[in-house]
Coordinates of C-alpha atoms in Angstrom, one line a residue:
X881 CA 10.6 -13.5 0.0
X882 CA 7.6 -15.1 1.8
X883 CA 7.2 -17.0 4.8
X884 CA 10.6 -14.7 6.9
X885 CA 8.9 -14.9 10.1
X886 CA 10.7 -14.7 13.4
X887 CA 10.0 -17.7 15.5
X888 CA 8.9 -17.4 19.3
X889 CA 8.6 -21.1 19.9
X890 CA 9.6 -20.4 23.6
X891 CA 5.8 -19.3 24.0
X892 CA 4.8 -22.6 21.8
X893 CA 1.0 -23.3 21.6
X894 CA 0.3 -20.2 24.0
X895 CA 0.6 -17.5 21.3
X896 CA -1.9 -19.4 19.2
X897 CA -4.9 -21.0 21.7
X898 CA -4.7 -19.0 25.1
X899 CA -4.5 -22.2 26.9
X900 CA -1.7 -24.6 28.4
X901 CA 0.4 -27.3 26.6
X902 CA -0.8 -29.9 29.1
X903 CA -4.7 -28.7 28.2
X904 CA -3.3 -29.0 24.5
X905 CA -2.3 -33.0 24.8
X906 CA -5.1 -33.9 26.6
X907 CA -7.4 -32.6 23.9
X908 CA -5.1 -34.1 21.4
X909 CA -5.4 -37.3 23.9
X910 CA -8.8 -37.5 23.1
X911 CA -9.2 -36.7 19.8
X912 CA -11.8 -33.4 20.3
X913 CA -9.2 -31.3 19.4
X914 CA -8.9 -30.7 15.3
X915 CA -5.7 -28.6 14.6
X916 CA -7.0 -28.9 11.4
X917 CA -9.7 -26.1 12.0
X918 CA -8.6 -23.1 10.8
X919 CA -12.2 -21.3 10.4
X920 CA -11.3 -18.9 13.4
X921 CA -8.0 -17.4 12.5
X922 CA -9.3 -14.1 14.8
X923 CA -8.9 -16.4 17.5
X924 CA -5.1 -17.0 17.2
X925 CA -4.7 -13.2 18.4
X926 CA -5.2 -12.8 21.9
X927 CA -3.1 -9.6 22.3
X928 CA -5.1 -7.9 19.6
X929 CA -8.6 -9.2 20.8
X930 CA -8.4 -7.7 24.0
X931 CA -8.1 -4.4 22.7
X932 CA -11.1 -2.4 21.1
X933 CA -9.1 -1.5 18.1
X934 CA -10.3 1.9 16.0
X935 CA -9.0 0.9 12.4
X936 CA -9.1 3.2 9.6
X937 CA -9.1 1.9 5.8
X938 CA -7.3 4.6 3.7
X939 CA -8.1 3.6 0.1
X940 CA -7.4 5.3 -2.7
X941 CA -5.0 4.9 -6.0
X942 CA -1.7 5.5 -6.9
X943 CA -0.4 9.1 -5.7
X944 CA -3.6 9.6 -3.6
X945 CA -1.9 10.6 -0.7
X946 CA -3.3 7.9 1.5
X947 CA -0.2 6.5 2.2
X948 CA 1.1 9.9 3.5
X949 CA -1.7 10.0 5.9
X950 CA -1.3 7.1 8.1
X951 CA 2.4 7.7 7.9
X952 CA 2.1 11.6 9.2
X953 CA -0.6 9.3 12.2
X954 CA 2.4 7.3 12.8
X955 CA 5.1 9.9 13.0
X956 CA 2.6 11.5 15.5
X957 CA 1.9 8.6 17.9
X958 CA 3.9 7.8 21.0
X959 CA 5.0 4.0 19.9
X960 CA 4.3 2.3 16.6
X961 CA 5.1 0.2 13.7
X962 CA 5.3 0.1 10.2
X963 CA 4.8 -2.8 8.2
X964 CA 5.0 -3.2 4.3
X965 CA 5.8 -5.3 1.2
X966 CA 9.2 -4.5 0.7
X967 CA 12.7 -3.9 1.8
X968 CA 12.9 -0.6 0.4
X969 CA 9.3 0.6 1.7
X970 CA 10.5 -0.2 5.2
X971 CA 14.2 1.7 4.4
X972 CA 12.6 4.8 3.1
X973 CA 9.9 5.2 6.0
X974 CA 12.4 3.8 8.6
X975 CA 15.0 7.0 6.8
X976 CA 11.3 9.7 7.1
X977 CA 10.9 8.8 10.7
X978 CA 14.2 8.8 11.8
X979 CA 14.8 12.6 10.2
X980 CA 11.6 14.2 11.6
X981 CA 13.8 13.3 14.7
X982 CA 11.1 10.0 15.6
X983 CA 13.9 7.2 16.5
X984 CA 12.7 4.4 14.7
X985 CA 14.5 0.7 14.1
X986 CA 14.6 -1.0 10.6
X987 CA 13.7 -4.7 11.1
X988 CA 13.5 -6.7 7.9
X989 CA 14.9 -10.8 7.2
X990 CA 18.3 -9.5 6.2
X991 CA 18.7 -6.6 8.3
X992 CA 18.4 -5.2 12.1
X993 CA 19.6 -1.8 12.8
X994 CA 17.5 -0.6 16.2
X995 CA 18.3 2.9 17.3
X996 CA 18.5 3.6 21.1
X997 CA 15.4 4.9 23.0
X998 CA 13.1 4.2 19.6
X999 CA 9.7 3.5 20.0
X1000 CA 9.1 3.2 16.3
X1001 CA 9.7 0.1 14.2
X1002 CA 9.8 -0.4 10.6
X1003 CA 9.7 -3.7 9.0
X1004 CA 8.6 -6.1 6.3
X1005 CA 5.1 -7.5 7.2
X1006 CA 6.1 -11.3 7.4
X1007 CA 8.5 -10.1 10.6
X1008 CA 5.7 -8.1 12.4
X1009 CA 5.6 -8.6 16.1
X1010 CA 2.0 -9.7 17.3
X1011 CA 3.2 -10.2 20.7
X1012 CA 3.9 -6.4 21.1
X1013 CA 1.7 -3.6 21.6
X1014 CA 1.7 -0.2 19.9
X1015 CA -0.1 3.0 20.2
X1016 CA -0.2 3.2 16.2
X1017 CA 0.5 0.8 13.6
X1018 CA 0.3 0.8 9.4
X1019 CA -0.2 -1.6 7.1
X1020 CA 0.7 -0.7 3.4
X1021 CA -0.5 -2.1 0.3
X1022 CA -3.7 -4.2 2.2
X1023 CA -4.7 -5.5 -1.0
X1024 CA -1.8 -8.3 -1.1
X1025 CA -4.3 -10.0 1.5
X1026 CA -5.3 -11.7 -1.7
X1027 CA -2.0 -12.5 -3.2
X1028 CA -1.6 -16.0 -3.1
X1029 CA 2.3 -16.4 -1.8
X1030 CA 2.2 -14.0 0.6
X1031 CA -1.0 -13.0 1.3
X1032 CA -1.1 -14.7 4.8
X1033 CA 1.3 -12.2 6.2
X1034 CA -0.9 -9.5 5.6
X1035 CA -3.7 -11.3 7.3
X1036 CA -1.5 -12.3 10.0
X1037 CA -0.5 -8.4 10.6
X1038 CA -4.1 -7.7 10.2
X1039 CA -6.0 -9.6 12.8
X1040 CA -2.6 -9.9 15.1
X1041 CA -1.5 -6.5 15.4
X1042 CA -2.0 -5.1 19.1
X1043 CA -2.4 -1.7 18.4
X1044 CA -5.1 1.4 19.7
X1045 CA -5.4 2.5 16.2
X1046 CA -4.7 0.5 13.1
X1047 CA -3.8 2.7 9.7
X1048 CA -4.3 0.2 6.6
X1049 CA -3.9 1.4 3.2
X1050 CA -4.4 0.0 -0.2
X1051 CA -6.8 -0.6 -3.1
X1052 CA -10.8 0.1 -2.8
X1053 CA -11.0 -3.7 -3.6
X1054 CA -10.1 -4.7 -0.3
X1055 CA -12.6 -2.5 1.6
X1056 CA -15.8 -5.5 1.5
X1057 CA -13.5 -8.2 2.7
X1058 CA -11.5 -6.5 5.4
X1059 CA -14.8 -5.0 6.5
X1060 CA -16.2 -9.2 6.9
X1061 CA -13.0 -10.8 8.4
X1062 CA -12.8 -7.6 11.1
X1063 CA -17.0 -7.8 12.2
X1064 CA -16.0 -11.1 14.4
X1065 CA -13.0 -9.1 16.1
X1066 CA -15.1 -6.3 17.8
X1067 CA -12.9 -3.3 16.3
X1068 CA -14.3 -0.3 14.9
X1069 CA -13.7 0.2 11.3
X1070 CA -13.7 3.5 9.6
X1071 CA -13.4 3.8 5.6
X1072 CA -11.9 7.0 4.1
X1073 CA -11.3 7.0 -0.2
X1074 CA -9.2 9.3 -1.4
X1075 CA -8.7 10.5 -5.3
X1076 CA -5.4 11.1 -7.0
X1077 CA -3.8 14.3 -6.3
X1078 CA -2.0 14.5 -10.1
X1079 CA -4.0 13.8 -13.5
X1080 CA -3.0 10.4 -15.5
X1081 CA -3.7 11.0 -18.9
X1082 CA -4.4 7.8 -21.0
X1083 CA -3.1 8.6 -24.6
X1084 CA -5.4 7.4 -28.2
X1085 CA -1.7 6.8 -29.8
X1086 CA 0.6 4.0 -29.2
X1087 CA 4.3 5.0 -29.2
X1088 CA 5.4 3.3 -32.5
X1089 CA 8.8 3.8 -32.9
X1090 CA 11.6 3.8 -30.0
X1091 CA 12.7 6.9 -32.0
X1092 CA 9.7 8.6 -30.1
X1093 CA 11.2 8.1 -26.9
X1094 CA 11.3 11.2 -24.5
X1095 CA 13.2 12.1 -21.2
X1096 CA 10.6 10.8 -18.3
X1097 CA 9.4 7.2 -20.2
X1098 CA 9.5 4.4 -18.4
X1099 CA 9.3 1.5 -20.8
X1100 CA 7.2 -1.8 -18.8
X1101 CA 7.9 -5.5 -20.2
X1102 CA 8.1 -8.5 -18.2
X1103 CA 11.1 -10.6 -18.9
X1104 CA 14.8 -10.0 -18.1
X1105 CA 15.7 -10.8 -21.6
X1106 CA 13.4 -8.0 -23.1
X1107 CA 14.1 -5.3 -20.3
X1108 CA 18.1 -5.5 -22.3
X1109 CA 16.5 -5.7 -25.3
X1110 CA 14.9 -2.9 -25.1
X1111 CA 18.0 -1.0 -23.3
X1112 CA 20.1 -1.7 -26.3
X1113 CA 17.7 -0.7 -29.1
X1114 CA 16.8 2.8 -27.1
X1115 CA 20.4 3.3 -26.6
X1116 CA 21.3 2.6 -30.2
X1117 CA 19.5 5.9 -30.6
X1118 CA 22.2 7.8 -29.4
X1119 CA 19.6 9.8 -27.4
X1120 CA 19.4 8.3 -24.3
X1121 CA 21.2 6.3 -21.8
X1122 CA 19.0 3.9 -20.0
X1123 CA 18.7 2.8 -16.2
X1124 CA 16.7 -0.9 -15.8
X1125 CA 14.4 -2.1 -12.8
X1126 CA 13.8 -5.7 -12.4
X1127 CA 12.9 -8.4 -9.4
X1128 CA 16.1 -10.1 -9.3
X1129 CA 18.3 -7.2 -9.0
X1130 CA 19.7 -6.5 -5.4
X1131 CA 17.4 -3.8 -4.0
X1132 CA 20.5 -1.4 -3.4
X1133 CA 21.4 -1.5 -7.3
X1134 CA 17.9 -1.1 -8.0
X1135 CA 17.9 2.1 -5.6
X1136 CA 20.9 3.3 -7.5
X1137 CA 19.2 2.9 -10.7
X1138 CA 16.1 5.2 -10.0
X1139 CA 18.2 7.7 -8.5
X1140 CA 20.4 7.7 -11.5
X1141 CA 17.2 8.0 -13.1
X1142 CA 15.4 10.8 -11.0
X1143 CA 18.7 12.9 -11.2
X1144 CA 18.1 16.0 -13.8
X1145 CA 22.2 15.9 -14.2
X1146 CA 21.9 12.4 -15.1
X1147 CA 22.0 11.3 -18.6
X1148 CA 20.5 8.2 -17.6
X1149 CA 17.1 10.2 -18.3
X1150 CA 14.8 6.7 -19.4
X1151 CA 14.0 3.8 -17.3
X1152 CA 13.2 0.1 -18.8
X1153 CA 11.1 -1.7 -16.1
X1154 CA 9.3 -5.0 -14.8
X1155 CA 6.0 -4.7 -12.5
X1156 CA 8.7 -4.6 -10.5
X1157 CA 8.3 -0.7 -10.2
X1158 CA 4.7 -1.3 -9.3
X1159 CA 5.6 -0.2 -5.5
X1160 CA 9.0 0.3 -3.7
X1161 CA 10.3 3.5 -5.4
X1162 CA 9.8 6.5 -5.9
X1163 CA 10.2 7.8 -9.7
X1164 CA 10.3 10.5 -11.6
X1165 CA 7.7 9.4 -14.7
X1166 CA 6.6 11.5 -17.1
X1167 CA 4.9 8.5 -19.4
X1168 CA 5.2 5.0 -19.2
X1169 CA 4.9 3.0 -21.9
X1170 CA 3.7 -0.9 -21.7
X1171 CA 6.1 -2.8 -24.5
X1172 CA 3.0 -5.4 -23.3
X1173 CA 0.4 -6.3 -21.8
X1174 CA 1.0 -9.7 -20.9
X1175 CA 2.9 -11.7 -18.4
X1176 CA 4.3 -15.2 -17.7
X1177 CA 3.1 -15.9 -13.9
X1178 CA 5.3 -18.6 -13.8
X1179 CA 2.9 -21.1 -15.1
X1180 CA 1.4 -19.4 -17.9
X1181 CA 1.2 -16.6 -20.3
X1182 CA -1.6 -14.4 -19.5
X1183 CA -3.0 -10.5 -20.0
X1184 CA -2.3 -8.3 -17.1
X1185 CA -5.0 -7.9 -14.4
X1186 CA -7.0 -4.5 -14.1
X1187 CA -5.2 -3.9 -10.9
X1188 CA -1.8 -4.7 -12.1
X1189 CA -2.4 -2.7 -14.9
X1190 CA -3.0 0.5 -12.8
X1191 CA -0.7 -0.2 -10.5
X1192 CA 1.7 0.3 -13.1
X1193 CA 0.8 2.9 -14.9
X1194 CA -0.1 4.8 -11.8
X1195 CA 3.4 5.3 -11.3
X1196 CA 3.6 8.1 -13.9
X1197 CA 3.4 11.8 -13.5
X1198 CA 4.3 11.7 -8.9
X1199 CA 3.0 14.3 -7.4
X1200 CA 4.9 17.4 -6.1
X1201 CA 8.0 16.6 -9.5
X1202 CA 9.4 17.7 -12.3
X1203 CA 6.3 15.7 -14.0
X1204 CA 3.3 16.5 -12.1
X1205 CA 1.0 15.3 -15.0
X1206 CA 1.3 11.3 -16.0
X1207 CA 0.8 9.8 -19.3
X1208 CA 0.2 6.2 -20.6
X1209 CA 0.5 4.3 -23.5
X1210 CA 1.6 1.0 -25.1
X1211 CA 4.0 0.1 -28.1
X1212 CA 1.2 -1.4 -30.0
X1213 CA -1.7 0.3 -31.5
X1214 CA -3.9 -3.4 -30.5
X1215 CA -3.3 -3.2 -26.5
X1216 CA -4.6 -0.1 -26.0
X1217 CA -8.7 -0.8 -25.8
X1218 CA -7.2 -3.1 -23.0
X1219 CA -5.6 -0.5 -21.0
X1220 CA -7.8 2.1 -21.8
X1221 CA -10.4 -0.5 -20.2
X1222 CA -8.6 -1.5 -17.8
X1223 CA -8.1 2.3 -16.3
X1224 CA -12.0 3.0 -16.5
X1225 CA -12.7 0.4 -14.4
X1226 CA -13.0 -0.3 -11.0
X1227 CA -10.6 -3.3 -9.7
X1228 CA -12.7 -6.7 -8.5
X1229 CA -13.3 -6.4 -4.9
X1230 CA -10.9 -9.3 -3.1
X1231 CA -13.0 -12.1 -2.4
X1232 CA -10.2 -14.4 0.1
X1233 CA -7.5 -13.4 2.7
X1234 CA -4.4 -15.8 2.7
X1235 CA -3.7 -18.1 5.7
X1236 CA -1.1 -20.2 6.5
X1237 CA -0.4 -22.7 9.2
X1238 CA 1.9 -21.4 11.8
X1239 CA 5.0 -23.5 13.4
X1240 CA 3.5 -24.5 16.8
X1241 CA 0.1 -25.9 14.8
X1242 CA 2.5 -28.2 12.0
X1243 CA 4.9 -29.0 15.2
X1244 CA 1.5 -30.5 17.4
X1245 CA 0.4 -32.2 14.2
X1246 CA 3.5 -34.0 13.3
X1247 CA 3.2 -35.6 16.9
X1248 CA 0.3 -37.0 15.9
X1249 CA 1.7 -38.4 12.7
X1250 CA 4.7 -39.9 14.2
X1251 CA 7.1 -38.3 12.2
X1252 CA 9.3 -35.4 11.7
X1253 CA 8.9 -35.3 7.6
X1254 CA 8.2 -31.9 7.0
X1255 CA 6.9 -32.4 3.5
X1256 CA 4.4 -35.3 4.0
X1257 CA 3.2 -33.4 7.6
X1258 CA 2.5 -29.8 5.6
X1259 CA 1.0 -31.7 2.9
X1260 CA -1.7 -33.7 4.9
X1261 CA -2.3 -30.8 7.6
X1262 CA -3.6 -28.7 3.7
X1263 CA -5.1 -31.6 2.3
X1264 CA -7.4 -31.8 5.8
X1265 CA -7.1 -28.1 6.6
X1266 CA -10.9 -26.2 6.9
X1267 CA -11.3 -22.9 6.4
X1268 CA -14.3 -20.4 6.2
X1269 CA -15.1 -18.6 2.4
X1270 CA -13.2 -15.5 3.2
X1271 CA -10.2 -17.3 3.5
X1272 CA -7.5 -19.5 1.5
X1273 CA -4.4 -21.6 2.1
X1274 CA -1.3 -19.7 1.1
X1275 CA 0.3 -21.5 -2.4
X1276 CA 3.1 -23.7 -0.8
X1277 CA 5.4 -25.0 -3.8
X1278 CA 8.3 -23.3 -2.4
X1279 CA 8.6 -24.4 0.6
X1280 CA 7.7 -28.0 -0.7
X1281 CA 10.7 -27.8 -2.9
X1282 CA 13.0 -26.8 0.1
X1283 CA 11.3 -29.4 2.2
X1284 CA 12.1 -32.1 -0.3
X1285 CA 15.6 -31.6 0.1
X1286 CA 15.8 -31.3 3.9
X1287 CA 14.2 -34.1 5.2
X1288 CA 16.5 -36.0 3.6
X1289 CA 18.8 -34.9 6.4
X1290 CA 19.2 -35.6 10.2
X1291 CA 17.7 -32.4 11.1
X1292 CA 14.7 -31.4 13.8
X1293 CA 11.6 -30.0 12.5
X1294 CA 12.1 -27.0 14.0
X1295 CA 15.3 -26.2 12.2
X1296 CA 13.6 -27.5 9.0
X1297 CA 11.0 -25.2 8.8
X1298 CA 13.4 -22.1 9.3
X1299 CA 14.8 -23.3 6.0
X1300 CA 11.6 -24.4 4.1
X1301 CA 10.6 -20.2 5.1
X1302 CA 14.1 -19.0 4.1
X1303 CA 14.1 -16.6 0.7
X1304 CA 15.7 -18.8 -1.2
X1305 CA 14.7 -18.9 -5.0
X1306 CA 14.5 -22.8 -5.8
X1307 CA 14.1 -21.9 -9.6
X1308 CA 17.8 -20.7 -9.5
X1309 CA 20.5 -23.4 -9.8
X1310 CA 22.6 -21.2 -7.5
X1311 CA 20.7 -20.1 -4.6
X1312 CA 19.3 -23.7 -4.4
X1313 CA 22.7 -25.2 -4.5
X1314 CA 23.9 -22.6 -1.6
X1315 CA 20.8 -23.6 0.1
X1316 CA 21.3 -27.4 -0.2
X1317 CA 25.4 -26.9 0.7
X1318 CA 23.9 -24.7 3.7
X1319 CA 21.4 -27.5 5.0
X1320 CA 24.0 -30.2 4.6
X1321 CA 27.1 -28.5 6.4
X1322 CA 24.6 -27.6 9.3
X1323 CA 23.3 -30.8 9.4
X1324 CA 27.1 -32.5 9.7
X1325 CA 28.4 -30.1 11.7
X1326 CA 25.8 -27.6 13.4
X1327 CA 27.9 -24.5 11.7
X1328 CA 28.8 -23.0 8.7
X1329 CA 31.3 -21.5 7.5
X1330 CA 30.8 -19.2 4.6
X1331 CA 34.5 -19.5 3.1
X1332 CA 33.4 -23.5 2.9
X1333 CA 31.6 -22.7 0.2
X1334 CA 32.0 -19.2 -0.7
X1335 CA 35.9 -17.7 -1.9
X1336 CA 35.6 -13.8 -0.8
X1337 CA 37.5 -12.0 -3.5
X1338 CA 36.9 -14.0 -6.9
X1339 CA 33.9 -11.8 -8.2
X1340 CA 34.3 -9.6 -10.5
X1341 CA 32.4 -7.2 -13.0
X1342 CA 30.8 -9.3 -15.5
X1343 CA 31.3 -9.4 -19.0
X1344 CA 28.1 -10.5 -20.1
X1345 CA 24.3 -10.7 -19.4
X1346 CA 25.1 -14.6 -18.9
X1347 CA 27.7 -13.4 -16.0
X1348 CA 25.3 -10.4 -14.7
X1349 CA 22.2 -13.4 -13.9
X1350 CA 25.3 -15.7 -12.3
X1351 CA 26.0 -12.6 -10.1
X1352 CA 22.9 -11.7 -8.9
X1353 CA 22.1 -15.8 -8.0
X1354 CA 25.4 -15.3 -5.9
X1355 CA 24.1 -12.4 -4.3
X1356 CA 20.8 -14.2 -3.1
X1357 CA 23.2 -17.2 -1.6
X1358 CA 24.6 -14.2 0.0
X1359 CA 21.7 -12.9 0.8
X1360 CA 20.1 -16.5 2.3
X1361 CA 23.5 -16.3 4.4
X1362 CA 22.8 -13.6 6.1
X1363 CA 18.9 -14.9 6.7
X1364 CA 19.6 -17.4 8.3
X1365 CA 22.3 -15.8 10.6
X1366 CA 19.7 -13.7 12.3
X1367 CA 17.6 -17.2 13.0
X1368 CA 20.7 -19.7 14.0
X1369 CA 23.4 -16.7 14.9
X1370 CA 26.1 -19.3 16.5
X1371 CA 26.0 -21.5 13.7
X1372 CA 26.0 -19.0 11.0
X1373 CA 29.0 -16.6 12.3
X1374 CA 30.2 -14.9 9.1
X1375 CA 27.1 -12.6 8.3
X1376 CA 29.8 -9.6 8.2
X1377 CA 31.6 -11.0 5.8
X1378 CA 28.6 -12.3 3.8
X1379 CA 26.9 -8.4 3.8
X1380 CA 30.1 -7.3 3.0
X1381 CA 30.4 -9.7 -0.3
X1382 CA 26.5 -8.5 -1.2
X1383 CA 27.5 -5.2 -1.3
X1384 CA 30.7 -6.0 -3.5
X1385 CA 28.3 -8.0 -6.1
X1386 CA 25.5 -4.8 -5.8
X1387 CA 28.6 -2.7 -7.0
X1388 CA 29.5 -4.8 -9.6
X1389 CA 26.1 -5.4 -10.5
X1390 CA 25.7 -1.2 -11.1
X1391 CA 28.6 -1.2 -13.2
X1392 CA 28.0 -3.2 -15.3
X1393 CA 24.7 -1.8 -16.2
X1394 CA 26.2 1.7 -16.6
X1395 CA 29.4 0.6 -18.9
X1396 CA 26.4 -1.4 -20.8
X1397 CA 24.5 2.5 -21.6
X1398 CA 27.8 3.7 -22.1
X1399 CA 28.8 1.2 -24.3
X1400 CA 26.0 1.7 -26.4
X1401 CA 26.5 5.3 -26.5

C-alpha cells in the first residue's frame, strides 16, 4: 500500500529546506514563507543535489531485458539499492543478490531482514532512504511516476536518491517527462531503448470456447467473482486444474500459486488472473487470453488503457522458458480490433509526476492553523498547494478516510499520520475495524495487544468463497499489525505472533484454492 514511508522526524524541517528550525519560524513569523509552494520539489533533496548524478533511462517493453541490465550494474557496484513496486520484486532481487554472494538486506513495510556486512538494500520505493548515499541505485517500473496513488514515491526516489549512478527502468512513455523534471537537477541523463528479446504474436481468432483451453493460458478478468468463475467452468472440463492470481491475495499464496503453475509436474498447468500479474512474478505463459477488456477502477467501468493492455499481455511467451514464443487473444471475437490496436501503438508519453506533501511540511502548517486535525490541515494545505505542469498532488481518499476516524481521538499528529499512511484497505469492513480497534486501544492505553482483539488459533480453512474473502481481510489486519510494529515497536509488541498468524491464514488461503481444483476435478 501507498504512503509506508519511514519517518526521520528527528532531522524535522532539515531534510526538506537545508536551513534551521529557528530560520523556519521566523519566516513563518513573517508571513514570506509559503509551505504551500511546492513548484521546486528538486529542492527538497539536498543529498542528491550535491552530487552530479549520471542517470541512465533503460526503456523498453515487457521481456526486453532492461530490467536485467541495471540489476547486473547493481550486482556490480560496491553499495547500492534497489527500489520497486512490490513486495515480491524486492524478495526476488533481494534472493538474486544475495546468491551471486552480494549481501543484500530486504527492507519493505512489513518486513526487515538486514544481513551482516551488506552493502546492498532492497526495498519497496515508498521506504527508500534519501538520507543515504549509494554507489548504484535502481528504480523499476519508472512509469508509475504517473499513477495517481502512488506516483509520489517514485518521484520522491527519483529526485532524492543520493546515488553516483542512477539505473531507472520502465516504459518509453516516461522518457519526455523524466528528461524535464531532471534538467533543473544538473544530472546527466542517458536514454538507452531496448526491444523484446521473445516474439508476442497477436492472434485474428478469439478463443471461443473454454473447451479450447491449452496448458500455458493465462485467462485475465478483473473481478474476484469472475477469476472463480472462470476456475470452476475450466475445471469442469476435466482438463485442467487451475491456479488464480489476484490483489487481495497474500503475496506468499500468490507466489505459491505461480510456482504451482510454472511446475511441469504440476497439474495445475492454467492460471486465471487480474492485472494483478501485470508485474511481480515471473510466469510461465504460453498465451494469455483477456475474458475482457474492461475494468472497474473503483469509480467506474472503463476499457483498459494501451499501456495496461501491454503490460498484460506482455507477460506471455518469458524469455529463456518452456514458452519462448507469446500469444494473445480475447474470449470475444468484438475486443480484439481493441487489443490488436492497442499492441500497435505506442503508449501516451506521461505528462505529470506525483507529489505529495511530506510530514515535517503538514506538521509546520498545522501550527499555523492552530490545530492538530489531520483531516481539515491535509485538506487546506491541497486546496492551496501550487505546483508546476509537470507535477500533480497524489489522490488522497485513503488517507482522508483513516484521518476521519483518528482525529476523533486524543492522539498527536505525528502518531496520526503514521496511521492515515498505514496499508490499511478502508473499503474492507475488517481491516478498517482492525484499524479503528488499533487507533483506539493505542489511544487509551499507548499499547496494543494483539490477543485484545485477535484469538490466535480460531482460523481455519474455509469452506466457502464468502469465508476465503473473510480470511484474507484477517490477513491484512494481520498484516497492518505488523506495520505498525516496525513504526511504534514498544507499543505494538506482538509482531511475532501477528507474522506467525499471517502465515497460518496464507496456508489456509492455498488450501483452499487447491481442494477447490481438486474438487472440481
Amino acid at each position: 500500500m501507498f504512503f509506508s514511508v519511514f519517518l526521520k522526524t528527528k532531522l524535522g524541517p532539515l531534510l526538506l529546506f537545508g536551513s534551521s528550525i529557528r530560520c523556519l519560524s521566523s519566516y513563518l513569523n513573517t508571513a514570506k514563507f509559503d509551505l504551500t509552494d511546492l513548484t521546486c520539489p528538486h529542492t527538497w533533496y539536498s543529498n542528491a543535489r550535491r552530487k552530479k548524478r549520471n542517470v541512465f533511462l533503460h526503456v523498453g517493453p515487457t521481456n526486453s531485458g532492461k530490467t536485467y541490465t541495471a540489476l547486473k550494474q547493481l550486482e556490480a557496484s560496491s553499495s547500492g539499492v534497489y527500489c520497486g513496486p512490490l513486495r515480491l520484486l524486492a524478495w526476488e532481487v533481494a534472493q538474486r543478490l544475495n546468491k551471486a554472494n552480494v549481501p543484500c538486506n530486504l527492507i519493505t513495510g512489513q518486513e526487515k531482514d538486514e544481513i551482516d556486512g551488506a552493502k546492498h538494500t532492497s526495498l519497496t520505493v515508498e521506504i527508500a532512504d534519501v538520507t543515504s548515499e549509494y554507489q548504484c541505485a535502481v528504480i523499476d517500473e519508472i512509469q508509475m511516476v504517473g499513477c495517481k496513488s502512488r506516483g509520489f514515491a517514485f518521484t520522491r526516489a527519483l529526485l532524492g536518491i543520493a546515488s553516483d549512478e542512477l539505473h531507472v527502468c520502465g516504459d518509453p512513455a516516461a522518457v519526455p517527462l523524466i528528461q524535464r523534471i531532471l534538467e533543473v537537477t544538473g544530472d546527466v541523463v542517458k536514454v538507452q531503448y531496448y526491444h523484446r528479446l521473445s516474439p508476442l504474436i497477436p492472434l485474428n481468432h478469439p478463443l471461443g470456447s473454454s473447451s479450447n483451453i491449452k496448458t500455458g493460458d493465462c485467462i485475465v478478468t478483473f473481478s474476484r467473482r469472475e477469476i472463480f468463475k472462470l476456475k470452476k467452468k475450466i475445471e469442469k472440463e476435466g482438463k485442467h486444474l487451475c491456479s488464480v492470481v489476484y490483489g487481495s491475495l497474500p503475496p506468499e499464496t500468490r507466489t505459491k500459486q505461480a510456482t504451482m503453475f510454472n511446475d511441469e509436474s504440476s497439474e495445475f498447468d492454467v492460471l486465471v488472473a487480474s492485472d494483478a500479474i501485470g508485474m511481480g512474478l515471473n510466469l510461465n505463459i504460453s498465451r494469455i487470453i483477456f475474458s475482457t477488456l474492461k475494468k472497474f477502477d473503483g469509480v467506474s467501468t472503463r476499457e483498459l488503457t494501451i499501456p495496461e493492455i501491454k503490460q498484460i499481455a506482455g507477460r506471455a511467451g518469458r524469455y529463456g522458458s518452456k514458452f519462448p514464443v507469446g500469444e494473445v487473444t480475447c474470449l470475444d471475437a468484438e475486443d480484439l480490433p481493441l487489443l490488436h490496436s492497442s499492441l500497435e501503438s505506442s503508449s501516451p508519453d506521461l505528462k505529470r509526476a506525483g507529489l505529495f506533501p511530506t510530514f515535517d511540511l503538514l506538521s509546520l502548517y498545522s501550527r499555523l492553523q492552530s490545530t492538530n486535525k489531520f483531516h481539515p490541515i491535509l485538506e487546506q494545505f491541497l486546496e492551496k498547494a501550487k505546483l508546476s505542469p509537470d507535477y500533480f498532488i497524489a489522490d488522497c481518499e485513503h488517507i482522508l478516510k483513516v484521518a476521519a476516524v483518528v482525529d476523533e481521538l486524543p492522539l498527536g499528529l505525528q502518531e496520526k499520520y503514521i496511521f492515515c499512511i498505514s496499508p490499511v484497505d478502508m473499503d474492507d469492513d475488517i481491516s478498517a475495524q482492525g484499524l479503528r480497534q488499533f487507533a483506539e486501544n493505542y489511544a487509551k492505553k499507548g499499547i496494543v495487544r494483539l490477543k485484545e482483539i485477535f484469538t490466535p488459533g480460531t482460523i481455519e480453512t474455509p469452506k466457502t468463497q464468502v469465508a476465503l474473502k473473510e480470511l484474507e481481510s484477517v490477513h491484512k489486519v494481520l498484516d497492518l499489525y505488523v506495520w505498525l510494529s516496525f513504526r511504534m515497536e514498544e507499543s505494538f509488541p506482538d509482531r511475532e505472533l501477528a507474522s506467525s498468524q499471517k502465515e497460518i491464514c496464507s496456508l489456509l488461503i492455498e488450501e483452499f484454492l487447491e481442494r477447490l481444483g481438486w474438487r472440481m476435478r
